[in-house]
Amino acid sequence: MIERKPCPNVQVNLQNCTCSYGSCEKRGKCCECIRYHRENGELPGCLFPPEVEKTYDRTIKRFIDFHSQ
Ligand code: SF4
């Protein structure tokens, strides 16, 4: 098993994170966030505008629908 080192960018990432799900353990750990959502056919919350992000619908379909308006 590969040992994971603490991310040196967590504090900077948290300052720039636009996700409104405050209790998520992946906040500030962008690589874990992307991996989690990718494995679920989704995108990270920061790729959505605030009005979509707050719905927690992170599907690729929702992303495309928004950008197709
Ligand atoms: S986008 Fe998803 S994984 Fe990333 S911080 Fe928000 S809820 Fe957590």
JSON list of N, CA and C and ligand atoms in Angstrom, two decimals:
[
{"chain": "A", "resi": 1, "resn": "MET", "atom": "N", "xyz": [0.84, -1.19, 0.00]},
{"chain": "A", "resi": 1, "resn": "MET", "atom": "CA", "xyz": [0.00, 0.00, 0.00]},
{"chain": "A", "resi": 1, "resn": "MET", "atom": "C", "xyz": [0.88, 1.26, 0.00]},
{"chain": "A", "resi": 2, "resn": "ILE", "atom": "N", "xyz": [0.51, 2.21, -0.80]},
{"chain": "A", "resi": 2, "resn": "ILE", "atom": "CA", "xyz": [1.29, 3.44, -0.91]},
{"chain": "A", "resi": 2, "resn": "ILE", "atom": "C", "xyz": [0.94, 4.38, 0.25]},
{"chain": "A", "resi": 3, "resn": "GLU", "atom": "N", "xyz": [1.98, 4.87, 0.90]},
{"chain": "A", "resi": 3, "resn": "GLU", "atom": "CA", "xyz": [1.75, 5.79, 2.02]},
{"chain": "A", "resi": 3, "resn": "GLU", "atom": "C", "xyz": [1.41, 7.18, 1.49]},
{"chain": "A", "resi": 4, "resn": "ARG", "atom": "N", "xyz": [0.37, 7.76, 2.03]},
{"chain": "A", "resi": 4, "resn": "ARG", "atom": "CA", "xyz": [0.00, 9.12, 1.62]},
{"chain": "A", "resi": 4, "resn": "ARG", "atom": "C", "xyz": [0.62, 10.13, 2.56]},
{"chain": "A", "resi": 5, "resn": "LYS", "atom": "N", "xyz": [1.20, 11.16, 1.98]},
{"chain": "A", "resi": 5, "resn": "LYS", "atom": "CA", "xyz": [1.76, 12.24, 2.78]},
{"chain": "A", "resi": 5, "resn": "LYS", "atom": "C", "xyz": [0.72, 13.35, 2.90]},
{"chain": "A", "resi": 6, "resn": "PRO", "atom": "N", "xyz": [0.77, 14.11, 3.99]},
{"chain": "A", "resi": 6, "resn": "PRO", "atom": "CA", "xyz": [-0.18, 15.23, 4.12]},
{"chain": "A", "resi": 6, "resn": "PRO", "atom": "C", "xyz": [0.02, 16.22, 2.97]},
{"chain": "A", "resi": 7, "resn": "CYS", "atom": "N", "xyz": [-1.09, 16.71, 2.46]},
{"chain": "A", "resi": 7, "resn": "CYS", "atom": "CA", "xyz": [-1.01, 17.66, 1.35]},
{"chain": "A", "resi": 7, "resn": "CYS", "atom": "C", "xyz": [-0.48, 19.00, 1.87]},
{"chain": "A", "resi": 8, "resn": "PRO", "atom": "N", "xyz": [0.59, 19.55, 1.24]},
{"chain": "A", "resi": 8, "resn": "PRO", "atom": "CA", "xyz": [1.13, 20.83, 1.69]},
{"chain": "A", "resi": 8, "resn": "PRO", "atom": "C", "xyz": [0.29, 22.02, 1.26]},
{"chain": "A", "resi": 9, "resn": "ASN", "atom": "N", "xyz": [-0.72, 21.78, 0.44]},
{"chain": "A", "resi": 9, "resn": "ASN", "atom": "CA", "xyz": [-1.52, 22.88, -0.11]},
{"chain": "A", "resi": 9, "resn": "ASN", "atom": "C", "xyz": [-2.91, 23.01, 0.52]},
{"chain": "A", "resi": 10, "resn": "VAL", "atom": "N", "xyz": [-3.18, 22.25, 1.55]},
{"chain": "A", "resi": 10, "resn": "VAL", "atom": "CA", "xyz": [-4.54, 22.23, 2.11]},
{"chain": "A", "resi": 10, "resn": "VAL", "atom": "C", "xyz": [-5.03, 23.62, 2.50]},
{"chain": "A", "resi": 11, "resn": "GLN", "atom": "N", "xyz": [-4.23, 24.38, 3.20]},
{"chain": "A", "resi": 11, "resn": "GLN", "atom": "CA", "xyz": [-4.70, 25.69, 3.67]},
{"chain": "A", "resi": 11, "resn": "GLN", "atom": "C", "xyz": [-5.00, 26.64, 2.51]},
{"chain": "A", "resi": 12, "resn": "VAL", "atom": "N", "xyz": [-4.13, 26.64, 1.52]},
{"chain": "A", "resi": 12, "resn": "VAL", "atom": "CA", "xyz": [-4.37, 27.48, 0.34]},
{"chain": "A", "resi": 12, "resn": "VAL", "atom": "C", "xyz": [-5.60, 26.98, -0.41]},
{"chain": "A", "resi": 13, "resn": "ASN", "atom": "N", "xyz": [-5.71, 25.68, -0.54]},
{"chain": "A", "resi": 13, "resn": "ASN", "atom": "CA", "xyz": [-6.88, 25.11, -1.24]},
{"chain": "A", "resi": 13, "resn": "ASN", "atom": "C", "xyz": [-8.17, 25.48, -0.52]},
{"chain": "A", "resi": 14, "resn": "LEU", "atom": "N", "xyz": [-8.17, 25.42, 0.80]},
{"chain": "A", "resi": 14, "resn": "LEU", "atom": "CA", "xyz": [-9.38, 25.76, 1.56]},
{"chain": "A", "resi": 14, "resn": "LEU", "atom": "C", "xyz": [-9.79, 27.21, 1.34]},
{"chain": "A", "resi": 15, "resn": "GLN", "atom": "N", "xyz": [-8.82, 28.07, 1.19]},
{"chain": "A", "resi": 15, "resn": "GLN", "atom": "CA", "xyz": [-9.13, 29.49, 0.96]},
{"chain": "A", "resi": 15, "resn": "GLN", "atom": "C", "xyz": [-9.80, 29.70, -0.39]},
{"chain": "A", "resi": 16, "resn": "ASN", "atom": "N", "xyz": [-9.54, 28.79, -1.31]},
{"chain": "A", "resi": 16, "resn": "ASN", "atom": "CA", "xyz": [-10.09, 28.94, -2.66]},
{"chain": "A", "resi": 16, "resn": "ASN", "atom": "C", "xyz": [-11.26, 27.99, -2.95]},
{"chain": "A", "resi": 17, "resn": "CYS", "atom": "N", "xyz": [-11.59, 27.14, -1.97]},
{"chain": "A", "resi": 17, "resn": "CYS", "atom": "CA", "xyz": [-12.64, 26.15, -2.19]},
{"chain": "A", "resi": 17, "resn": "CYS", "atom": "C", "xyz": [-14.01, 26.82, -2.16]},
{"chain": "A", "resi": 18, "resn": "THR", "atom": "N", "xyz": [-14.81, 26.59, -3.20]},
{"chain": "A", "resi": 18, "resn": "THR", "atom": "CA", "xyz": [-16.15, 27.18, -3.27]},
{"chain": "A", "resi": 18, "resn": "THR", "atom": "C", "xyz": [-17.24, 26.18, -2.93]},
{"chain": "A", "resi": 19, "resn": "CYS", "atom": "N", "xyz": [-16.85, 25.00, -2.50]},
{"chain": "A", "resi": 19, "resn": "CYS", "atom": "CA", "xyz": [-17.85, 23.97, -2.14]},
{"chain": "A", "resi": 19, "resn": "CYS", "atom": "C", "xyz": [-18.55, 24.39, -0.85]},
{"chain": "A", "resi": 20, "resn": "SER", "atom": "N", "xyz": [-19.88, 24.27, -0.85]},
{"chain": "A", "resi": 20, "resn": "SER", "atom": "CA", "xyz": [-20.66, 24.67, 0.32]},
{"chain": "A", "resi": 20, "resn": "SER", "atom": "C", "xyz": [-20.93, 23.52, 1.29]},
{"chain": "A", "resi": 21, "resn": "TYR", "atom": "N", "xyz": [-20.41, 22.34, 0.97]},
{"chain": "A", "resi": 21, "resn": "TYR", "atom": "CA", "xyz": [-20.59, 21.19, 1.87]},
{"chain": "A", "resi": 21, "resn": "TYR", "atom": "C", "xyz": [-19.44, 21.20, 2.88]},
{"chain": "A", "resi": 22, "resn": "GLY", "atom": "N", "xyz": [-19.62, 21.99, 3.93]},
{"chain": "A", "resi": 22, "resn": "GLY", "atom": "CA", "xyz": [-18.54, 22.29, 4.84]},
{"chain": "A", "resi": 22, "resn": "GLY", "atom": "C", "xyz": [-17.97, 21.14, 5.64]},
{"chain": "A", "resi": 23, "resn": "SER", "atom": "N", "xyz": [-18.74, 20.10, 5.86]},
{"chain": "A", "resi": 23, "resn": "SER", "atom": "CA", "xyz": [-18.25, 19.00, 6.70]},
{"chain": "A", "resi": 23, "resn": "SER", "atom": "C", "xyz": [-17.57, 17.89, 5.91]},
{"chain": "A", "resi": 24, "resn": "CYS", "atom": "N", "xyz": [-17.38, 18.09, 4.63]},
{"chain": "A", "resi": 24, "resn": "CYS", "atom": "CA", "xyz": [-16.74, 17.04, 3.81]},
{"chain": "A", "resi": 24, "resn": "CYS", "atom": "C", "xyz": [-15.28, 16.89, 4.20]},
{"chain": "A", "resi": 25, "resn": "GLU", "atom": "N", "xyz": [-14.87, 15.66, 4.42]},
{"chain": "A", "resi": 25, "resn": "GLU", "atom": "CA", "xyz": [-13.48, 15.37, 4.82]},
{"chain": "A", "resi": 25, "resn": "GLU", "atom": "C", "xyz": [-12.50, 15.57, 3.67]},
{"chain": "A", "resi": 26, "resn": "LYS", "atom": "N", "xyz": [-13.00, 15.74, 2.46]},
{"chain": "A", "resi": 26, "resn": "LYS", "atom": "CA", "xyz": [-12.10, 15.93, 1.31]},
{"chain": "A", "resi": 26, "resn": "LYS", "atom": "C", "xyz": [-11.88, 17.41, 0.98]},
{"chain": "A", "resi": 27, "resn": "ARG", "atom": "N", "xyz": [-12.53, 18.30, 1.69]},
{"chain": "A", "resi": 27, "resn": "ARG", "atom": "CA", "xyz": [-12.34, 19.73, 1.42]},
{"chain": "A", "resi": 27, "resn": "ARG", "atom": "C", "xyz": [-10.88, 20.10, 1.58]},
{"chain": "A", "resi": 28, "resn": "GLY", "atom": "N", "xyz": [-10.36, 20.82, 0.62]},
{"chain": "A", "resi": 28, "resn": "GLY", "atom": "CA", "xyz": [-8.96, 21.25, 0.66]},
{"chain": "A", "resi": 28, "resn": "GLY", "atom": "C", "xyz": [-7.99, 20.22, 0.13]},
{"chain": "A", "resi": 29, "resn": "LYS", "atom": "N", "xyz": [-8.47, 19.01, -0.07]},
{"chain": "A", "resi": 29, "resn": "LYS", "atom": "CA", "xyz": [-7.62, 17.95, -0.64]},
{"chain": "A", "resi": 29, "resn": "LYS", "atom": "C", "xyz": [-8.14, 17.69, -2.05]},
{"chain": "A", "resi": 30, "resn": "CYS", "atom": "N", "xyz": [-7.76, 18.57, -2.96]},
{"chain": "A", "resi": 30, "resn": "CYS", "atom": "CA", "xyz": [-8.37, 18.58, -4.30]},
{"chain": "A", "resi": 30, "resn": "CYS", "atom": "C", "xyz": [-8.19, 17.26, -5.03]},
{"chain": "A", "resi": 31, "resn": "CYS", "atom": "N", "xyz": [-7.06, 16.59, -4.85]},
{"chain": "A", "resi": 31, "resn": "CYS", "atom": "CA", "xyz": [-6.86, 15.33, -5.56]},
{"chain": "A", "resi": 31, "resn": "CYS", "atom": "C", "xyz": [-7.87, 14.28, -5.08]},
{"chain": "A", "resi": 32, "resn": "GLU", "atom": "N", "xyz": [-8.15, 14.27, -3.78]},
{"chain": "A", "resi": 32, "resn": "GLU", "atom": "CA", "xyz": [-9.14, 13.31, -3.27]},
{"chain": "A", "resi": 32, "resn": "GLU", "atom": "C", "xyz": [-10.54, 13.69, -3.72]},
{"chain": "A", "resi": 33, "resn": "CYS", "atom": "N", "xyz": [-10.82, 14.97, -3.74]},
{"chain": "A", "resi": 33, "resn": "CYS", "atom": "CA", "xyz": [-12.11, 15.48, -4.19]},
{"chain": "A", "resi": 33, "resn": "CYS", "atom": "C", "xyz": [-12.37, 15.09, -5.64]},
{"chain": "A", "resi": 34, "resn": "ILE", "atom": "N", "xyz": [-11.40, 15.33, -6.50]},
{"chain": "A", "resi": 34, "resn": "ILE", "atom": "CA", "xyz": [-11.55, 15.00, -7.92]},
{"chain": "A", "resi": 34, "resn": "ILE", "atom": "C", "xyz": [-11.70, 13.50, -8.09]},
{"chain": "A", "resi": 35, "resn": "ARG", "atom": "N", "xyz": [-10.88, 12.71, -7.41]},
{"chain": "A", "resi": 35, "resn": "ARG", "atom": "CA", "xyz": [-10.95, 11.25, -7.54]},
{"chain": "A", "resi": 35, "resn": "ARG", "atom": "C", "xyz": [-12.32, 10.73, -7.13]},
{"chain": "A", "resi": 36, "resn": "TYR", "atom": "N", "xyz": [-12.83, 11.23, -6.01]},
{"chain": "A", "resi": 36, "resn": "TYR", "atom": "CA", "xyz": [-14.13, 10.80, -5.49]},
{"chain": "A", "resi": 36, "resn": "TYR", "atom": "C", "xyz": [-15.24, 11.08, -6.52]},
{"chain": "A", "resi": 37, "resn": "HIS", "atom": "N", "xyz": [-15.28, 12.30, -6.98]},
{"chain": "A", "resi": 37, "resn": "HIS", "atom": "CA", "xyz": [-16.36, 12.65, -7.91]},
{"chain": "A", "resi": 37, "resn": "HIS", "atom": "C", "xyz": [-16.18, 11.99, -9.27]},
{"chain": "A", "resi": 38, "resn": "ARG", "atom": "N", "xyz": [-14.97, 11.86, -9.73]},
{"chain": "A", "resi": 38, "resn": "ARG", "atom": "CA", "xyz": [-14.72, 11.18, -11.00]},
{"chain": "A", "resi": 38, "resn": "ARG", "atom": "C", "xyz": [-15.20, 9.73, -10.94]},
{"chain": "A", "resi": 39, "resn": "GLU", "atom": "N", "xyz": [-14.91, 9.05, -9.82]},
{"chain": "A", "resi": 39, "resn": "GLU", "atom": "CA", "xyz": [-15.34, 7.66, -9.68]},
{"chain": "A", "resi": 39, "resn": "GLU", "atom": "C", "xyz": [-16.86, 7.53, -9.65]},
{"chain": "A", "resi": 40, "resn": "ASN", "atom": "N", "xyz": [-17.54, 8.64, -9.34]},
{"chain": "A", "resi": 40, "resn": "ASN", "atom": "CA", "xyz": [-19.00, 8.64, -9.29]},
{"chain": "A", "resi": 40, "resn": "ASN", "atom": "C", "xyz": [-19.62, 9.30, -10.53]},
{"chain": "A", "resi": 41, "resn": "GLY", "atom": "N", "xyz": [-18.83, 9.51, -11.56]},
{"chain": "A", "resi": 41, "resn": "GLY", "atom": "CA", "xyz": [-19.32, 10.12, -12.78]},
{"chain": "A", "resi": 41, "resn": "GLY", "atom": "C", "xyz": [-19.69, 11.57, -12.58]},
{"chain": "A", "resi": 42, "resn": "GLU", "atom": "N", "xyz": [-18.97, 12.23, -11.69]},
{"chain": "A", "resi": 42, "resn": "GLU", "atom": "CA", "xyz": [-19.28, 13.61, -11.34]},
{"chain": "A", "resi": 42, "resn": "GLU", "atom": "C", "xyz": [-18.05, 14.51, -11.49]},
{"chain": "A", "resi": 43, "resn": "LEU", "atom": "N", "xyz": [-18.26, 15.78, -11.20]},
{"chain": "A", "resi": 43, "resn": "LEU", "atom": "CA", "xyz": [-17.18, 16.76, -11.20]},
{"chain": "A", "resi": 43, "resn": "LEU", "atom": "C", "xyz": [-17.16, 17.44, -9.83]},
{"chain": "A", "resi": 44, "resn": "PRO", "atom": "N", "xyz": [-16.03, 17.99, -9.42]},
{"chain": "A", "resi": 44, "resn": "PRO", "atom": "CA", "xyz": [-15.96, 18.68, -8.13]},
{"chain": "A", "resi": 44, "resn": "PRO", "atom": "C", "xyz": [-16.84, 19.93, -8.10]},
{"chain": "A", "resi": 45, "resn": "GLY", "atom": "N", "xyz": [-17.30, 20.27, -6.91]},
{"chain": "A", "resi": 45, "resn": "GLY", "atom": "CA", "xyz": [-18.22, 21.39, -6.75]},
{"chain": "A", "resi": 45, "resn": "GLY", "atom": "C", "xyz": [-17.69, 22.70, -7.28]},
{"chain": "A", "resi": 46, "resn": "CYS", "atom": "N", "xyz": [-16.38, 22.92, -7.24]},
{"chain": "A", "resi": 46, "resn": "CYS", "atom": "CA", "xyz": [-15.81, 24.20, -7.66]},
{"chain": "A", "resi": 46, "resn": "CYS", "atom": "C", "xyz": [-15.95, 24.46, -9.15]},
{"chain": "A", "resi": 47, "resn": "LEU", "atom": "N", "xyz": [-16.35, 23.45, -9.92]},
{"chain": "A", "resi": 47, "resn": "LEU", "atom": "CA", "xyz": [-16.53, 23.65, -11.35]},
{"chain": "A", "resi": 47, "resn": "LEU", "atom": "C", "xyz": [-17.94, 24.14, -11.70]},
{"chain": "A", "resi": 48, "resn": "PHE", "atom": "N", "xyz": [-18.79, 24.24, -10.66]},
{"chain": "A", "resi": 48, "resn": "PHE", "atom": "CA", "xyz": [-20.16, 24.68, -10.90]},
{"chain": "A", "resi": 48, "resn": "PHE", "atom": "C", "xyz": [-20.36, 26.10, -10.36]},
{"chain": "A", "resi": 49, "resn": "PRO", "atom": "N", "xyz": [-21.26, 26.85, -10.98]},
{"chain": "A", "resi": 49, "resn": "PRO", "atom": "CA", "xyz": [-21.58, 28.18, -10.44]},
{"chain": "A", "resi": 49, "resn": "PRO", "atom": "C", "xyz": [-22.31, 28.00, -9.10]},
{"chain": "A", "resi": 50, "resn": "PRO", "atom": "N", "xyz": [-22.28, 29.01, -8.23]},
{"chain": "A", "resi": 50, "resn": "PRO", "atom": "CA", "xyz": [-22.85, 28.86, -6.88]},
{"chain": "A", "resi": 50, "resn": "PRO", "atom": "C", "xyz": [-24.28, 28.34, -6.86]},
{"chain": "A", "resi": 51, "resn": "GLU", "atom": "N", "xyz": [-25.13, 28.80, -7.78]},
{"chain": "A", "resi": 51, "resn": "GLU", "atom": "CA", "xyz": [-26.53, 28.38, -7.74]},
{"chain": "A", "resi": 51, "resn": "GLU", "atom": "C", "xyz": [-26.71, 26.90, -8.07]},
{"chain": "A", "resi": 52, "resn": "VAL", "atom": "N", "xyz": [-25.79, 26.33, -8.81]},
{"chain": "A", "resi": 52, "resn": "VAL", "atom": "CA", "xyz": [-25.84, 24.89, -9.10]},
{"chain": "A", "resi": 52, "resn": "VAL", "atom": "C", "xyz": [-25.09, 24.12, -8.02]},
{"chain": "A", "resi": 53, "resn": "GLU", "atom": "N", "xyz": [-23.96, 24.66, -7.61]},
{"chain": "A", "resi": 53, "resn": "GLU", "atom": "CA", "xyz": [-23.15, 23.98, -6.58]},
{"chain": "A", "resi": 53, "resn": "GLU", "atom": "C", "xyz": [-23.97, 23.68, -5.35]},
{"chain": "A", "resi": 54, "resn": "LYS", "atom": "N", "xyz": [-24.79, 24.64, -4.92]},
{"chain": "A", "resi": 54, "resn": "LYS", "atom": "CA", "xyz": [-25.53, 24.47, -3.66]},
{"chain": "A", "resi": 54, "resn": "LYS", "atom": "C", "xyz": [-26.62, 23.40, -3.74]},
{"chain": "A", "resi": 55, "resn": "THR", "atom": "N", "xyz": [-26.92, 22.91, -4.97]},
{"chain": "A", "resi": 55, "resn": "THR", "atom": "CA", "xyz": [-27.89, 21.82, -5.10]},
{"chain": "A", "resi": 55, "resn": "THR", "atom": "C", "xyz": [-27.23, 20.46, -4.86]},
{"chain": "A", "resi": 56, "resn": "TYR", "atom": "N", "xyz": [-25.90, 20.44, -4.84]},
{"chain": "A", "resi": 56, "resn": "TYR", "atom": "CA", "xyz": [-25.10, 19.23, -4.68]},
{"chain": "A", "resi": 56, "resn": "TYR", "atom": "C", "xyz": [-25.27, 18.27, -5.85]},
{"chain": "A", "resi": 57, "resn": "ASP", "atom": "N", "xyz": [-25.88, 18.74, -6.94]},
{"chain": "A", "resi": 57, "resn": "ASP", "atom": "CA", "xyz": [-25.94, 17.92, -8.15]},
{"chain": "A", "resi": 57, "resn": "ASP", "atom": "C", "xyz": [-24.64, 18.15, -8.89]},
{"chain": "A", "resi": 58, "resn": "ARG", "atom": "N", "xyz": [-23.72, 17.21, -8.79]},
{"chain": "A", "resi": 58, "resn": "ARG", "atom": "CA", "xyz": [-22.39, 17.36, -9.37]},
{"chain": "A", "resi": 58, "resn": "ARG", "atom": "C", "xyz": [-22.21, 16.49, -10.61]},
{"chain": "A", "resi": 59, "resn": "THR", "atom": "N", "xyz": [-23.31, 16.08, -11.20]},
{"chain": "A", "resi": 59, "resn": "THR", "atom": "CA", "xyz": [-23.22, 15.20, -12.36]},
{"chain": "A", "resi": 59, "resn": "THR", "atom": "C", "xyz": [-22.68, 15.95, -13.58]},
{"chain": "A", "resi": 60, "resn": "ILE", "atom": "N", "xyz": [-22.04, 15.17, -14.45]},
{"chain": "A", "resi": 60, "resn": "ILE", "atom": "CA", "xyz": [-21.53, 15.75, -15.69]},
{"chain": "A", "resi": 60, "resn": "ILE", "atom": "C", "xyz": [-22.69, 16.26, -16.53]},
{"chain": "A", "resi": 61, "resn": "LYS", "atom": "N", "xyz": [-23.84, 15.56, -16.47]},
{"chain": "A", "resi": 61, "resn": "LYS", "atom": "CA", "xyz": [-25.02, 16.01, -17.21]},
{"chain": "A", "resi": 61, "resn": "LYS", "atom": "C", "xyz": [-25.43, 17.42, -16.76]},
{"chain": "A", "resi": 62, "resn": "ARG", "atom": "N", "xyz": [-25.43, 17.65, -15.45]},
{"chain": "A", "resi": 62, "resn": "ARG", "atom": "CA", "xyz": [-25.83, 18.97, -14.94]},
{"chain": "A", "resi": 62, "resn": "ARG", "atom": "C", "xyz": [-24.85, 20.04, -15.40]},
{"chain": "A", "resi": 63, "resn": "PHE", "atom": "N", "xyz": [-23.56, 19.69, -15.42]},
{"chain": "A", "resi": 63, "resn": "PHE", "atom": "CA", "xyz": [-22.54, 20.61, -15.89]},
{"chain": "A", "resi": 63, "resn": "PHE", "atom": "C", "xyz": [-22.78, 20.98, -17.35]},
{"chain": "A", "resi": 64, "resn": "ILE", "atom": "N", "xyz": [-23.03, 19.97, -18.17]},
{"chain": "A", "resi": 64, "resn": "ILE", "atom": "CA", "xyz": [-23.26, 20.22, -19.60]},
{"chain": "A", "resi": 64, "resn": "ILE", "atom": "C", "xyz": [-24.55, 21.01, -19.79]},
{"chain": "A", "resi": 65, "resn": "ASP", "atom": "N", "xyz": [-25.60, 20.63, -19.05]},
{"chain": "A", "resi": 65, "resn": "ASP", "atom": "CA", "xyz": [-26.87, 21.35, -19.18]},
{"chain": "A", "resi": 65, "resn": "ASP", "atom": "C", "xyz": [-26.69, 22.82, -18.87]},
{"chain": "A", "resi": 66, "resn": "PHE", "atom": "N", "xyz": [-25.95, 23.12, -17.79]},
{"chain": "A", "resi": 66, "resn": "PHE", "atom": "CA", "xyz": [-25.75, 24.52, -17.42]},
{"chain": "A", "resi": 66, "resn": "PHE", "atom": "C", "xyz": [-25.02, 25.27, -18.53]},
{"chain": "A", "resi": 67, "resn": "HIS", "atom": "N", "xyz": [-24.00, 24.66, -19.07]},
{"chain": "A", "resi": 67, "resn": "HIS", "atom": "CA", "xyz": [-23.20, 25.35, -20.08]},
{"chain": "A", "resi": 67, "resn": "HIS", "atom": "C", "xyz": [-23.84, 25.31, -21.48]},
{"chain": "A", "resi": 68, "resn": "SER", "atom": "N", "xyz": [-24.96, 24.62, -21.59]},
{"chain": "A", "resi": 68, "resn": "SER", "atom": "CA", "xyz": [-25.68, 24.59, -22.87]},
{"chain": "A", "resi": 68, "resn": "SER", "atom": "C", "xyz": [-26.81, 25.60, -22.91]},
{"chain": "A", "resi": 69, "resn": "GLN", "atom": "N", "xyz": [-27.03, 26.30, -21.79]},
{"chain": "A", "resi": 69, "resn": "GLN", "atom": "CA", "xyz": [-28.14, 27.27, -21.71]},
{"chain": "A", "resi": 69, "resn": "GLN", "atom": "C", "xyz": [-27.88, 28.44, -22.63]},
{"chain": "B", "resi": 1, "resn": "SF4", "atom": "S1", "xyz": [-16.87, 18.94, -4.08]},
{"chain": "B", "resi": 1, "resn": "SF4", "atom": "FE1", "xyz": [-17.48, 17.01, -3.11]},
{"chain": "B", "resi": 1, "resn": "SF4", "atom": "S2", "xyz": [-15.59, 16.00, -2.42]},
{"chain": "B", "resi": 1, "resn": "SF4", "atom": "FE2", "xyz": [-15.11, 18.14, -2.93]},
{"chain": "B", "resi": 1, "resn": "SF4", "atom": "S3", "xyz": [-15.20, 19.20, -0.98]},
{"chain": "B", "resi": 1, "resn": "SF4", "atom": "FE3", "xyz": [-17.22, 19.40, -1.95]},
{"chain": "B", "resi": 1, "resn": "SF4", "atom": "S4", "xyz": [-18.46, 17.68, -1.23]},
{"chain": "B", "resi": 1, "resn": "SF4", "atom": "FE4", "xyz": [-16.31, 17.26, -0.73]}
]
